[in-house]
Coordinates of C-alpha atoms in Angstrom, one line a residue:
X1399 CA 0.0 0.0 0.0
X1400 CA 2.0 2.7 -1.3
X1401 CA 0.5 5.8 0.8
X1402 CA 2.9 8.1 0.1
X1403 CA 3.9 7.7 -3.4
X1404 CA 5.6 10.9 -4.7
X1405 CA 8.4 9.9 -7.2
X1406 CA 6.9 11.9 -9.8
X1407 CA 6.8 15.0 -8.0
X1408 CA 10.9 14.7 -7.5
X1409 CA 10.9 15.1 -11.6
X1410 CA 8.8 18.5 -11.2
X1411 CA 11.2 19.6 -8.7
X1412 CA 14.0 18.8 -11.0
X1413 CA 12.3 20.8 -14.4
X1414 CA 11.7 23.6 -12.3
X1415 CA 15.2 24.2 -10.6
X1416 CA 16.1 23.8 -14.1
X1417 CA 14.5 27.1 -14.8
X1418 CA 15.6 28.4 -11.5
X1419 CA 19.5 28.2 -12.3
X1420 CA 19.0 29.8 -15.1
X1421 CA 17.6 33.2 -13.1
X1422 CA 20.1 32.6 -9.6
X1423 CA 22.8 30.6 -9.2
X1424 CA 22.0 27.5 -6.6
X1425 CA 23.5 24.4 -5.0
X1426 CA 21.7 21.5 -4.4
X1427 CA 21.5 19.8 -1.4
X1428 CA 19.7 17.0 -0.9
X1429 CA 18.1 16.4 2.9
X1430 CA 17.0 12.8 4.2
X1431 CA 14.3 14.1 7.0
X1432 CA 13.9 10.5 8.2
X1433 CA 17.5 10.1 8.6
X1434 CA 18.5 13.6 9.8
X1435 CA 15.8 14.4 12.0
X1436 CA 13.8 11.1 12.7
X1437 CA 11.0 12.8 10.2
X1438 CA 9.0 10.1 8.8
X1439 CA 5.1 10.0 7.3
X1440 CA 4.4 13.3 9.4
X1441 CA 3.9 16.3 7.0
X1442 CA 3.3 18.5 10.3
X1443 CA 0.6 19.7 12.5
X1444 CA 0.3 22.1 15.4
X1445 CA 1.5 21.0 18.9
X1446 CA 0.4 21.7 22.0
X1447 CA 2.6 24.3 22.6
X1448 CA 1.4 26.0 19.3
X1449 CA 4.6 24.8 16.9
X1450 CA 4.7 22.3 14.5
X1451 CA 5.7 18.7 14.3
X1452 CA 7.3 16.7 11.4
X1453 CA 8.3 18.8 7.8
X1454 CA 6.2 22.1 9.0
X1455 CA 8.4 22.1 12.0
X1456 CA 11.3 21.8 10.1
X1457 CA 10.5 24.8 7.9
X1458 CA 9.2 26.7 10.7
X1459 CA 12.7 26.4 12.5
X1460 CA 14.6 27.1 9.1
X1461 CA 16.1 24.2 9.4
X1462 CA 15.7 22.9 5.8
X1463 CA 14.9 25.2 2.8
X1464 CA 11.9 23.9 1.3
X1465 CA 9.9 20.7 1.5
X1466 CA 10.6 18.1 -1.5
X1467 CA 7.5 16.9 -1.4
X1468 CA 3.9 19.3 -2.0
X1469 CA 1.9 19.7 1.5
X1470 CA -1.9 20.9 1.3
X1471 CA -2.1 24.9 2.1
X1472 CA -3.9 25.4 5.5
X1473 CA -4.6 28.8 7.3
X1474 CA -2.3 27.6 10.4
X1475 CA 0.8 26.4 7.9
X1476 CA 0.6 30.0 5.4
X1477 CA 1.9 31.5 8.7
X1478 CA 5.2 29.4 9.4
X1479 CA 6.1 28.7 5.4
X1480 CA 6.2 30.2 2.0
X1481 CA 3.8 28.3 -0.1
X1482 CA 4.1 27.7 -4.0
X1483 CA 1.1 28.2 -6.6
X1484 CA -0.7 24.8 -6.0
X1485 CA -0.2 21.8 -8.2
X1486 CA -2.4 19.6 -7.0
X1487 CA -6.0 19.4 -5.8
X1488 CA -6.6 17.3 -2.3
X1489 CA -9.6 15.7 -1.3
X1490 CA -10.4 13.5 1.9
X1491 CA -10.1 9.5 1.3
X1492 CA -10.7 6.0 3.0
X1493 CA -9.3 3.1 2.6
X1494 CA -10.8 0.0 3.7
X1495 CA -10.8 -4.1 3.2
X1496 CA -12.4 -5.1 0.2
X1497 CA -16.0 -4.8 1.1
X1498 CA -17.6 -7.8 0.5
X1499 CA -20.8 -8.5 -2.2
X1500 CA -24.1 -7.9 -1.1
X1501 CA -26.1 -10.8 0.1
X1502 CA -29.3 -11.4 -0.7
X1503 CA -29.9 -14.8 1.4
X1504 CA -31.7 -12.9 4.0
X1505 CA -34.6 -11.5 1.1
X1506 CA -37.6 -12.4 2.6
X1507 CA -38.3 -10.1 5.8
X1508 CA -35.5 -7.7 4.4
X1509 CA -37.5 -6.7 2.1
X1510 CA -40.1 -4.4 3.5
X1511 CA -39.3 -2.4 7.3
X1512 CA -40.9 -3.7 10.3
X1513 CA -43.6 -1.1 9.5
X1514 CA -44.6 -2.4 6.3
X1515 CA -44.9 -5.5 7.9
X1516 CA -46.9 -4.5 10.6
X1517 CA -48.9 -2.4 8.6
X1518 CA -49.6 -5.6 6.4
X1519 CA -50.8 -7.7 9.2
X1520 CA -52.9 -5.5 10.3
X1521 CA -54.2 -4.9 6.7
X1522 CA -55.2 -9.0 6.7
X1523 CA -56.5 -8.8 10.2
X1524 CA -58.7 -5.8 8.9
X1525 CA -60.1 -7.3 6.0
X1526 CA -60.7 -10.7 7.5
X1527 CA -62.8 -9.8 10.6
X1528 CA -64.9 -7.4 7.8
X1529 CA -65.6 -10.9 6.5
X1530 CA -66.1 -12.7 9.1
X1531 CA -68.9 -10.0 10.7
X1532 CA -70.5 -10.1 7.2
X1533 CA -70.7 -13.9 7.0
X1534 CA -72.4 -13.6 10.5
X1535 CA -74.4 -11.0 10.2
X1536 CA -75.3 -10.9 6.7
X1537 CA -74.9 -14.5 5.3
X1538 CA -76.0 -15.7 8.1
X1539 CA -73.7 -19.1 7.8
X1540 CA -74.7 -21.8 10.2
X1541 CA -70.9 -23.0 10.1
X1542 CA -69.2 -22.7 13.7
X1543 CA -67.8 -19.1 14.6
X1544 CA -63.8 -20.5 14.7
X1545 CA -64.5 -22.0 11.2
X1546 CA -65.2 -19.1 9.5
X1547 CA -62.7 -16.9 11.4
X1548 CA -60.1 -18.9 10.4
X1549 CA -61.8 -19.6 7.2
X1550 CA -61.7 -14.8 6.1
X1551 CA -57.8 -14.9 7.2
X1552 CA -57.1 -17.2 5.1
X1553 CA -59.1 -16.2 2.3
X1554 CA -57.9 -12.6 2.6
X1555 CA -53.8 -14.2 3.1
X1556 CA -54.6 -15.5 -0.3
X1557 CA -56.4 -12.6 -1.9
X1558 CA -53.2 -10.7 -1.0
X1559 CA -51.3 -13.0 -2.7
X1560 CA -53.3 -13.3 -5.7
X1561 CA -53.5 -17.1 -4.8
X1562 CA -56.9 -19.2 -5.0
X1563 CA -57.6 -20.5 -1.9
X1564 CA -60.1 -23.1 -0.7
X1565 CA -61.8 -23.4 3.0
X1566 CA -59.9 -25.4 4.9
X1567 CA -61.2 -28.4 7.2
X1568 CA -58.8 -28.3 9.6
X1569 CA -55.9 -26.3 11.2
X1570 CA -53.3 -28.2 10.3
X1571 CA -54.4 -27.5 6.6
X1572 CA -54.5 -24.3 6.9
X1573 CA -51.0 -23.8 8.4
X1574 CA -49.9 -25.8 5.2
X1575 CA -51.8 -24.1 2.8
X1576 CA -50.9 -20.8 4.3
X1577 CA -46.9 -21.5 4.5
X1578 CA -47.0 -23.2 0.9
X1579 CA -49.0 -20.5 -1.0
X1580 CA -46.1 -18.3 0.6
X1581 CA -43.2 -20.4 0.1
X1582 CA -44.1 -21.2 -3.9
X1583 CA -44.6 -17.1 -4.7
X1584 CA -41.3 -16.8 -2.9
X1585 CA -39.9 -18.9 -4.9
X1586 CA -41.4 -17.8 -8.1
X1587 CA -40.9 -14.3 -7.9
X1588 CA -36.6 -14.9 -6.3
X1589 CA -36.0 -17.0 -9.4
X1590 CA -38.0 -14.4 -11.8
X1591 CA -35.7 -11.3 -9.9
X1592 CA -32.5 -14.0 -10.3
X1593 CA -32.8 -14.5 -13.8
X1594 CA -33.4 -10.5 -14.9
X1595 CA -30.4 -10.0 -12.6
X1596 CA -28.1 -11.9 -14.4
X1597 CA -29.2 -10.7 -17.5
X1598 CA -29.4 -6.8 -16.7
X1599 CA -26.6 -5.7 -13.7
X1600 CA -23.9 -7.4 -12.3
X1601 CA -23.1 -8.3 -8.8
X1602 CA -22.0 -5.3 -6.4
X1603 CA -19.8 -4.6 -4.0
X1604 CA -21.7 -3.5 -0.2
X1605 CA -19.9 -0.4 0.2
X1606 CA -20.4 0.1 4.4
X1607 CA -20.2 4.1 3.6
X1608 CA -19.5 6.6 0.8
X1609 CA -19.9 10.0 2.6
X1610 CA -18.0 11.4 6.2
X1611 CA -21.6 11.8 7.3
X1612 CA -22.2 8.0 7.1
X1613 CA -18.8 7.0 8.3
X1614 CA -19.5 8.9 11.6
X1615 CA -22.7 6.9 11.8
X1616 CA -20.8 3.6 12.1
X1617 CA -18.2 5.5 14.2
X1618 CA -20.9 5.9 16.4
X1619 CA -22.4 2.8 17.0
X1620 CA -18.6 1.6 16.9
X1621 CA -19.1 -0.6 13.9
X1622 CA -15.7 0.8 12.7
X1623 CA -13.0 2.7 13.8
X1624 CA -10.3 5.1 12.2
X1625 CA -6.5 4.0 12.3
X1626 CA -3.5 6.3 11.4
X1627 CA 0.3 6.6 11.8
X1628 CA -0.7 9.2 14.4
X1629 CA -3.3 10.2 16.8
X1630 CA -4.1 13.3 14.5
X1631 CA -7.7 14.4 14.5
X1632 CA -10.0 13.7 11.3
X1633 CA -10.7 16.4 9.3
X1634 CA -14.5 17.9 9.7
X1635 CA -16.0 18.6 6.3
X1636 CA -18.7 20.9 8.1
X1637 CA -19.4 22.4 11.7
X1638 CA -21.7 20.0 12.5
X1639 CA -19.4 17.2 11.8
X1640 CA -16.9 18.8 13.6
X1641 CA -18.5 18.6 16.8
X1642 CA -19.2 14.7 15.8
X1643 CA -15.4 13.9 15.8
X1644 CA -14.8 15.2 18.9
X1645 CA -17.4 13.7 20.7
X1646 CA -16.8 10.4 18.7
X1647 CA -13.2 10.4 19.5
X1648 CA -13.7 10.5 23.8
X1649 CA -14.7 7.0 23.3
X1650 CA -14.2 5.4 19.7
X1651 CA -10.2 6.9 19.5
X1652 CA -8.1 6.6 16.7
X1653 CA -5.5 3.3 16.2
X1654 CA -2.0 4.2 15.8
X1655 CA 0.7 2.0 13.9
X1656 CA 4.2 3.7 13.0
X1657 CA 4.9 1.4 10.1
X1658 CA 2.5 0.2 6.8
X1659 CA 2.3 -2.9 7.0
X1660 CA 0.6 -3.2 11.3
X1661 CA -1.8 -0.2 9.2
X1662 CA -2.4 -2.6 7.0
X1663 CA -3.2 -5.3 9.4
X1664 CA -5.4 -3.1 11.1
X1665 CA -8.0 -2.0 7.8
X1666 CA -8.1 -5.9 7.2
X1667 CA -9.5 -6.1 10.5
X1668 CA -12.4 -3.5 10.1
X1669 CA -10.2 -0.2 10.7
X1670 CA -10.4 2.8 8.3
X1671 CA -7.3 4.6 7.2
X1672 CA -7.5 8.3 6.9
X1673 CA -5.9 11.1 4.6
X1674 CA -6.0 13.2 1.6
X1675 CA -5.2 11.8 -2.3
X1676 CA -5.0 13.7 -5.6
X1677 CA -8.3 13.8 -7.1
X1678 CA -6.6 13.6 -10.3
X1679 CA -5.9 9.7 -9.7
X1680 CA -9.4 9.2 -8.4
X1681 CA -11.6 9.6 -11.0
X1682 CA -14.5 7.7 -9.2
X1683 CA -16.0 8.1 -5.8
X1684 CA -15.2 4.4 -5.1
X1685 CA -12.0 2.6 -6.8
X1686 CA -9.7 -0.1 -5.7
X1687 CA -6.8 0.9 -4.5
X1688 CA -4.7 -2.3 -4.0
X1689 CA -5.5 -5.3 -5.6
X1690 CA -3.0 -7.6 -4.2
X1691 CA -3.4 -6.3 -0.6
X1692 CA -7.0 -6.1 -1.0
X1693 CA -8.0 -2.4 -0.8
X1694 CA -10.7 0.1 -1.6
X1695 CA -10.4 3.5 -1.3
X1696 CA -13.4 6.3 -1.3
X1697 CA -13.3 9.8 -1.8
X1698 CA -15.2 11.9 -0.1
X1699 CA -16.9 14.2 -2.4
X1700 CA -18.8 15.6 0.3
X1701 CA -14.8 16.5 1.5
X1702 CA -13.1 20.0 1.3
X1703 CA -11.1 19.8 -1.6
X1704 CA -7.8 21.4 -0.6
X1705 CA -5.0 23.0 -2.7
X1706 CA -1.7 21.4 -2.4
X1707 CA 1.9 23.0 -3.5
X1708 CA 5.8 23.0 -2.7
X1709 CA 6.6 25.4 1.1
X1710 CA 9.7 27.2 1.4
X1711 CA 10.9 27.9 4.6
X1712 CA 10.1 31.5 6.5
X1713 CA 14.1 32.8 5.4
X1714 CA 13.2 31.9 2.0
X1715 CA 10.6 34.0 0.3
X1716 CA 12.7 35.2 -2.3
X1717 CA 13.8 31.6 -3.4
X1718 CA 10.3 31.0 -3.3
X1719 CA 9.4 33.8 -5.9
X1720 CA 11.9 32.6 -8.2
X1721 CA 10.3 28.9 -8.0
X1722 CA 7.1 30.7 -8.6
X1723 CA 8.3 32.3 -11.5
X1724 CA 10.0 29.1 -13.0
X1725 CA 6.7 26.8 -12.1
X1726 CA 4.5 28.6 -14.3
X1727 CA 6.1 27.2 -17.3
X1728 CA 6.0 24.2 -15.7
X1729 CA 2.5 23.8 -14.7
X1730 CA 0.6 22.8 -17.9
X1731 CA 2.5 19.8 -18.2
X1732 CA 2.2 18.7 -14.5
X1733 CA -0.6 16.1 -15.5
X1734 CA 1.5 14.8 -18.1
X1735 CA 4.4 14.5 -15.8
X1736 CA 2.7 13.0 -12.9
X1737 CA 0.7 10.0 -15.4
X1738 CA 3.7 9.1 -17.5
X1739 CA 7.0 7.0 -17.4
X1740 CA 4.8 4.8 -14.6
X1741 CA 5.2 7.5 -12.0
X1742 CA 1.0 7.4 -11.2
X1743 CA -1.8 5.9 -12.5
X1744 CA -5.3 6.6 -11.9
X1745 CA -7.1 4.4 -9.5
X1746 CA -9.2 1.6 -11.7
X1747 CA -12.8 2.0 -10.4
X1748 CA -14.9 -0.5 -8.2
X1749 CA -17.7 -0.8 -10.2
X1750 CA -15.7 -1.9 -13.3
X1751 CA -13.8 -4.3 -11.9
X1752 CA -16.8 -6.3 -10.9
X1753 CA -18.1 -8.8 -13.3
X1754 CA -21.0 -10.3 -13.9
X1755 CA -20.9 -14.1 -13.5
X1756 CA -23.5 -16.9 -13.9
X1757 CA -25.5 -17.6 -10.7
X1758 CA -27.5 -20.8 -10.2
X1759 CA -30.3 -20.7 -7.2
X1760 CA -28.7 -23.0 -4.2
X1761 CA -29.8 -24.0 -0.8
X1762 CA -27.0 -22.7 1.4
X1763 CA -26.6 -19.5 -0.6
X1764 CA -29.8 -18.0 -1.7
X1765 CA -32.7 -20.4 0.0
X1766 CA -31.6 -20.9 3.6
X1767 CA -33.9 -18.5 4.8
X1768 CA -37.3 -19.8 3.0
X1769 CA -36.0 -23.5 4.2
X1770 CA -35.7 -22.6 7.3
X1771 CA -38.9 -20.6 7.5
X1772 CA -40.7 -24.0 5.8
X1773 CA -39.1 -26.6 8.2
X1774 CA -40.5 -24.4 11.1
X1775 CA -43.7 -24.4 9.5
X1776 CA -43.7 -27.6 8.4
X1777 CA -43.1 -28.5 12.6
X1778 CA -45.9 -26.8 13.6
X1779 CA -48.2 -27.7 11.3
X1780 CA -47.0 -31.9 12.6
X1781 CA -47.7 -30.2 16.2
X1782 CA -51.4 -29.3 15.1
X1783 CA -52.4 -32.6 13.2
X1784 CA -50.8 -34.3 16.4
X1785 CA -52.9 -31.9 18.6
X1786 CA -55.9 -32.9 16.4
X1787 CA -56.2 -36.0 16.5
X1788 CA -54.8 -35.9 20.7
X1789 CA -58.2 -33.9 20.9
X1790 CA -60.5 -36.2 18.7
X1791 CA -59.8 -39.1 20.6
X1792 CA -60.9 -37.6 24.0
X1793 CA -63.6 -36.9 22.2
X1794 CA -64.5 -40.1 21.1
X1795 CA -63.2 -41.2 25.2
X1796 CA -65.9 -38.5 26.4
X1797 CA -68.7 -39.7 24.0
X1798 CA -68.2 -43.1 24.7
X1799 CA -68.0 -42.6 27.7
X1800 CA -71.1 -40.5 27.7
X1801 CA -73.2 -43.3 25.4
X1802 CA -72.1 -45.7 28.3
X1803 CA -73.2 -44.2 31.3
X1804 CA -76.4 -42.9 29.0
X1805 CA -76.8 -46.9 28.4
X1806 CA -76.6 -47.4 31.7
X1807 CA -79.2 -45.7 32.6
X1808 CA -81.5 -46.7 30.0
X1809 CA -80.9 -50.3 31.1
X1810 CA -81.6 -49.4 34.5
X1811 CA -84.9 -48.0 33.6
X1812 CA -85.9 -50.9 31.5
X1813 CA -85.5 -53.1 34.3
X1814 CA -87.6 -50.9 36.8
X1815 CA -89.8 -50.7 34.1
X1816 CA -89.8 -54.4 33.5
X1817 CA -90.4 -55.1 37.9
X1818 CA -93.7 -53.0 37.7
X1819 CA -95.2 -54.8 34.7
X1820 CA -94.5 -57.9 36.7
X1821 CA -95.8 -56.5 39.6
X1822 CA -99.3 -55.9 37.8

């Protein structure tokens, strides 16, 4: 993951101290910040104590000339350096595991929200005691009350459903007409949706956010976290947002690693990297950014896009001027520069690089939730026919029992009967 990869801008450098020595005599020394000063992958930002860390500090303290590499142009920074005419165009980016492809196993109740639902249920429930009051009151049907209760739910569940239903003659055949009229337009309409998706759009990527709004959402709710070389502060892209990150940050704080590859580790394991790309090599909102390692990167378009150029140090505004000077002959052929001999390449985008493949309907991967759903079903609707026929033989024990004692007694009074003829 190359996150700093500024080779090309060493070959802008080079063209435009070319032009330089030709207006003032210079020498060229080249600085190794890392290696000098223990500078590494800190541009700068204010301290504590109001000064700057990492290049900033450097040029604050005039202890280097200029910056080799182009630094975004912030308020705080104008006042410790010499900034050149911008050359590049910043914008805030994420970078993030692969995100995975959406899954549509869980279909079924995903589909609608819980008030849809609801508001279905009570829709059936409406309609079927409407029928049922007309059937007694109007009809006037001699069939028991449960009967034709269960008799308008059903009816209406099918209406709904555009499915002909008849009356059933027990509960246990309505639980399996119910669940199979529901399981077969499932079915039907999954493998209708399946088939137009194949032929019309291709799989997509679940992208978990594309916007610092939405990535402050899952911030909150600690679904994800941001990682960084250092604990530096994200960047608000509004007032209100602002305020977010710093409440946000008491509790969900940012993960620090000091080299790439623990950062690395740490986006495979749900974190979010942090910074600010060229817009120039991000053509799309959403683009890969690795593919070996496995990384996407979005760009904020919702994100202050910030000018970027080369600082002099405070000693060295006339220097500065002169660069100036020389960069404007320069700057038309920055793009050209910074895309050729391999220096850069604009980042491929997501969508793109997804293909569309041939998907057949399986069990485990697209069904488990309507098998599941039928298996329970199919249970309770065992537990009713087992409940049934539990409760039809007590009744056939009660009326038996009933039709002997009833003998009984009809015996007894034949023979009572029988005594007083005798007696006569």
């Amino acid at each position: 993951m190359e996150l700093l990869d500024w080779e090309w801008e060493i070959v802008i450098l080079m063209v435009t101290f070319r032009a330089v020595t030709s207006l003032v005599e210079l020498t060229h020394i080249q600085v190794d910040t890392e290696v000098e000063f223990g500078v590494v992958n800190d541009f700068g930002g204010l301290t504590s104590d109001g000064n700057f860390s990492g290049i900033m500090g450097l040029l604050a303290r005039d202890q280097i000339d200029m910056s080799g590499l182009s630094m975004r142009i912030t308020p705080e920074r104008m006042q410790a350096a010499h900034f050149t005419f911008p050359t590049r165009y910043f914008q805030q980016v994420y970078i993030i595991n692969d995100p995975p492809e959406n899954d549509f196993r869980n279909f079924i109740f995903a589909t609608f929200t819980t008030q849809v639902w609801l508001m279905l249920l009570v829709t059936i429930l409406g309609v079927a005691m409407l029928r049922f009051v007309i059937a007694i009151l109007i009809e006037q049907r001699t069939s028991p009350s449960t009967n034709i209760l269960t008799g308008s739910i059903l009816e209406t569940y099918g209406l709904m459903l555009k499915q002909r239903v008849i009356d059933p003659t027990a509960g246990s055949a309505m639980v399996l007409e119910a669940v199979l009229i529901a399981a077969m337009l499932v079915v039907s309409q999954y493998y209708v949706s399946s088939m137009n998706s194949k032929l019309t759009a291709p799989p997509t990527s679940a992208i978990p956010f594309l916007h610092q709004d939405e990535l402050l959402t899952l911030l909150e709710q600690k679904k994800r976290y941001l990682t960084y070389y250092a604990d530096i502060e994200l960047e608000g892209c509004s007032e209100k947002n602002v305020e977010r990150i710093k409440k946000v940050m008491k509790y969900n704080p940012v993960v620090t690693h000091e080299n790439e590859n623990d950062l690395v580790a740490e986006i495979k394991r749900g974190g979010v990297f942090y910074s600010v790309y060229d817009i120039e090599f991000l053509p799309q909102a959403v683009s890969v950014w690795d593919r070996n390692q496995g990384l996407t990167v979005i760009r904020d378009t919702t994100g202050i896009v910030s000018y970027a150029a080369f600082a002099f140090s405070s000693d060295n505004r006339g220097l500065r001027t002169l660069f100036n000077r020389a960069l404007l002959e320069v700057l038309p052929g920055i793009p050209q520069i910074t895309l050729g001999h391999d220096y850069a390449h604009k980042k491929e985008a997501l969508d793109t690089t997804v293909q569309a493949k041939r998907t057949t309907l399986s069990l485990k991967s697209h069904l488990e939730q309507l098998f599941l759903i039928y298996i329970i079903f199919s249970f309770a609707c065992i537990v009713t026919f087992l409940v049934e026929i539990i409760v039809f033989h007590a009744k056939q024990h009660v009326s038996r029992k009933a039709y002997v004692i009833q003998r009984r007694q009809c015996v007894s009074n034949s023979s009572v009967f029988f005594v007083r003829v005798s007696e006569l």
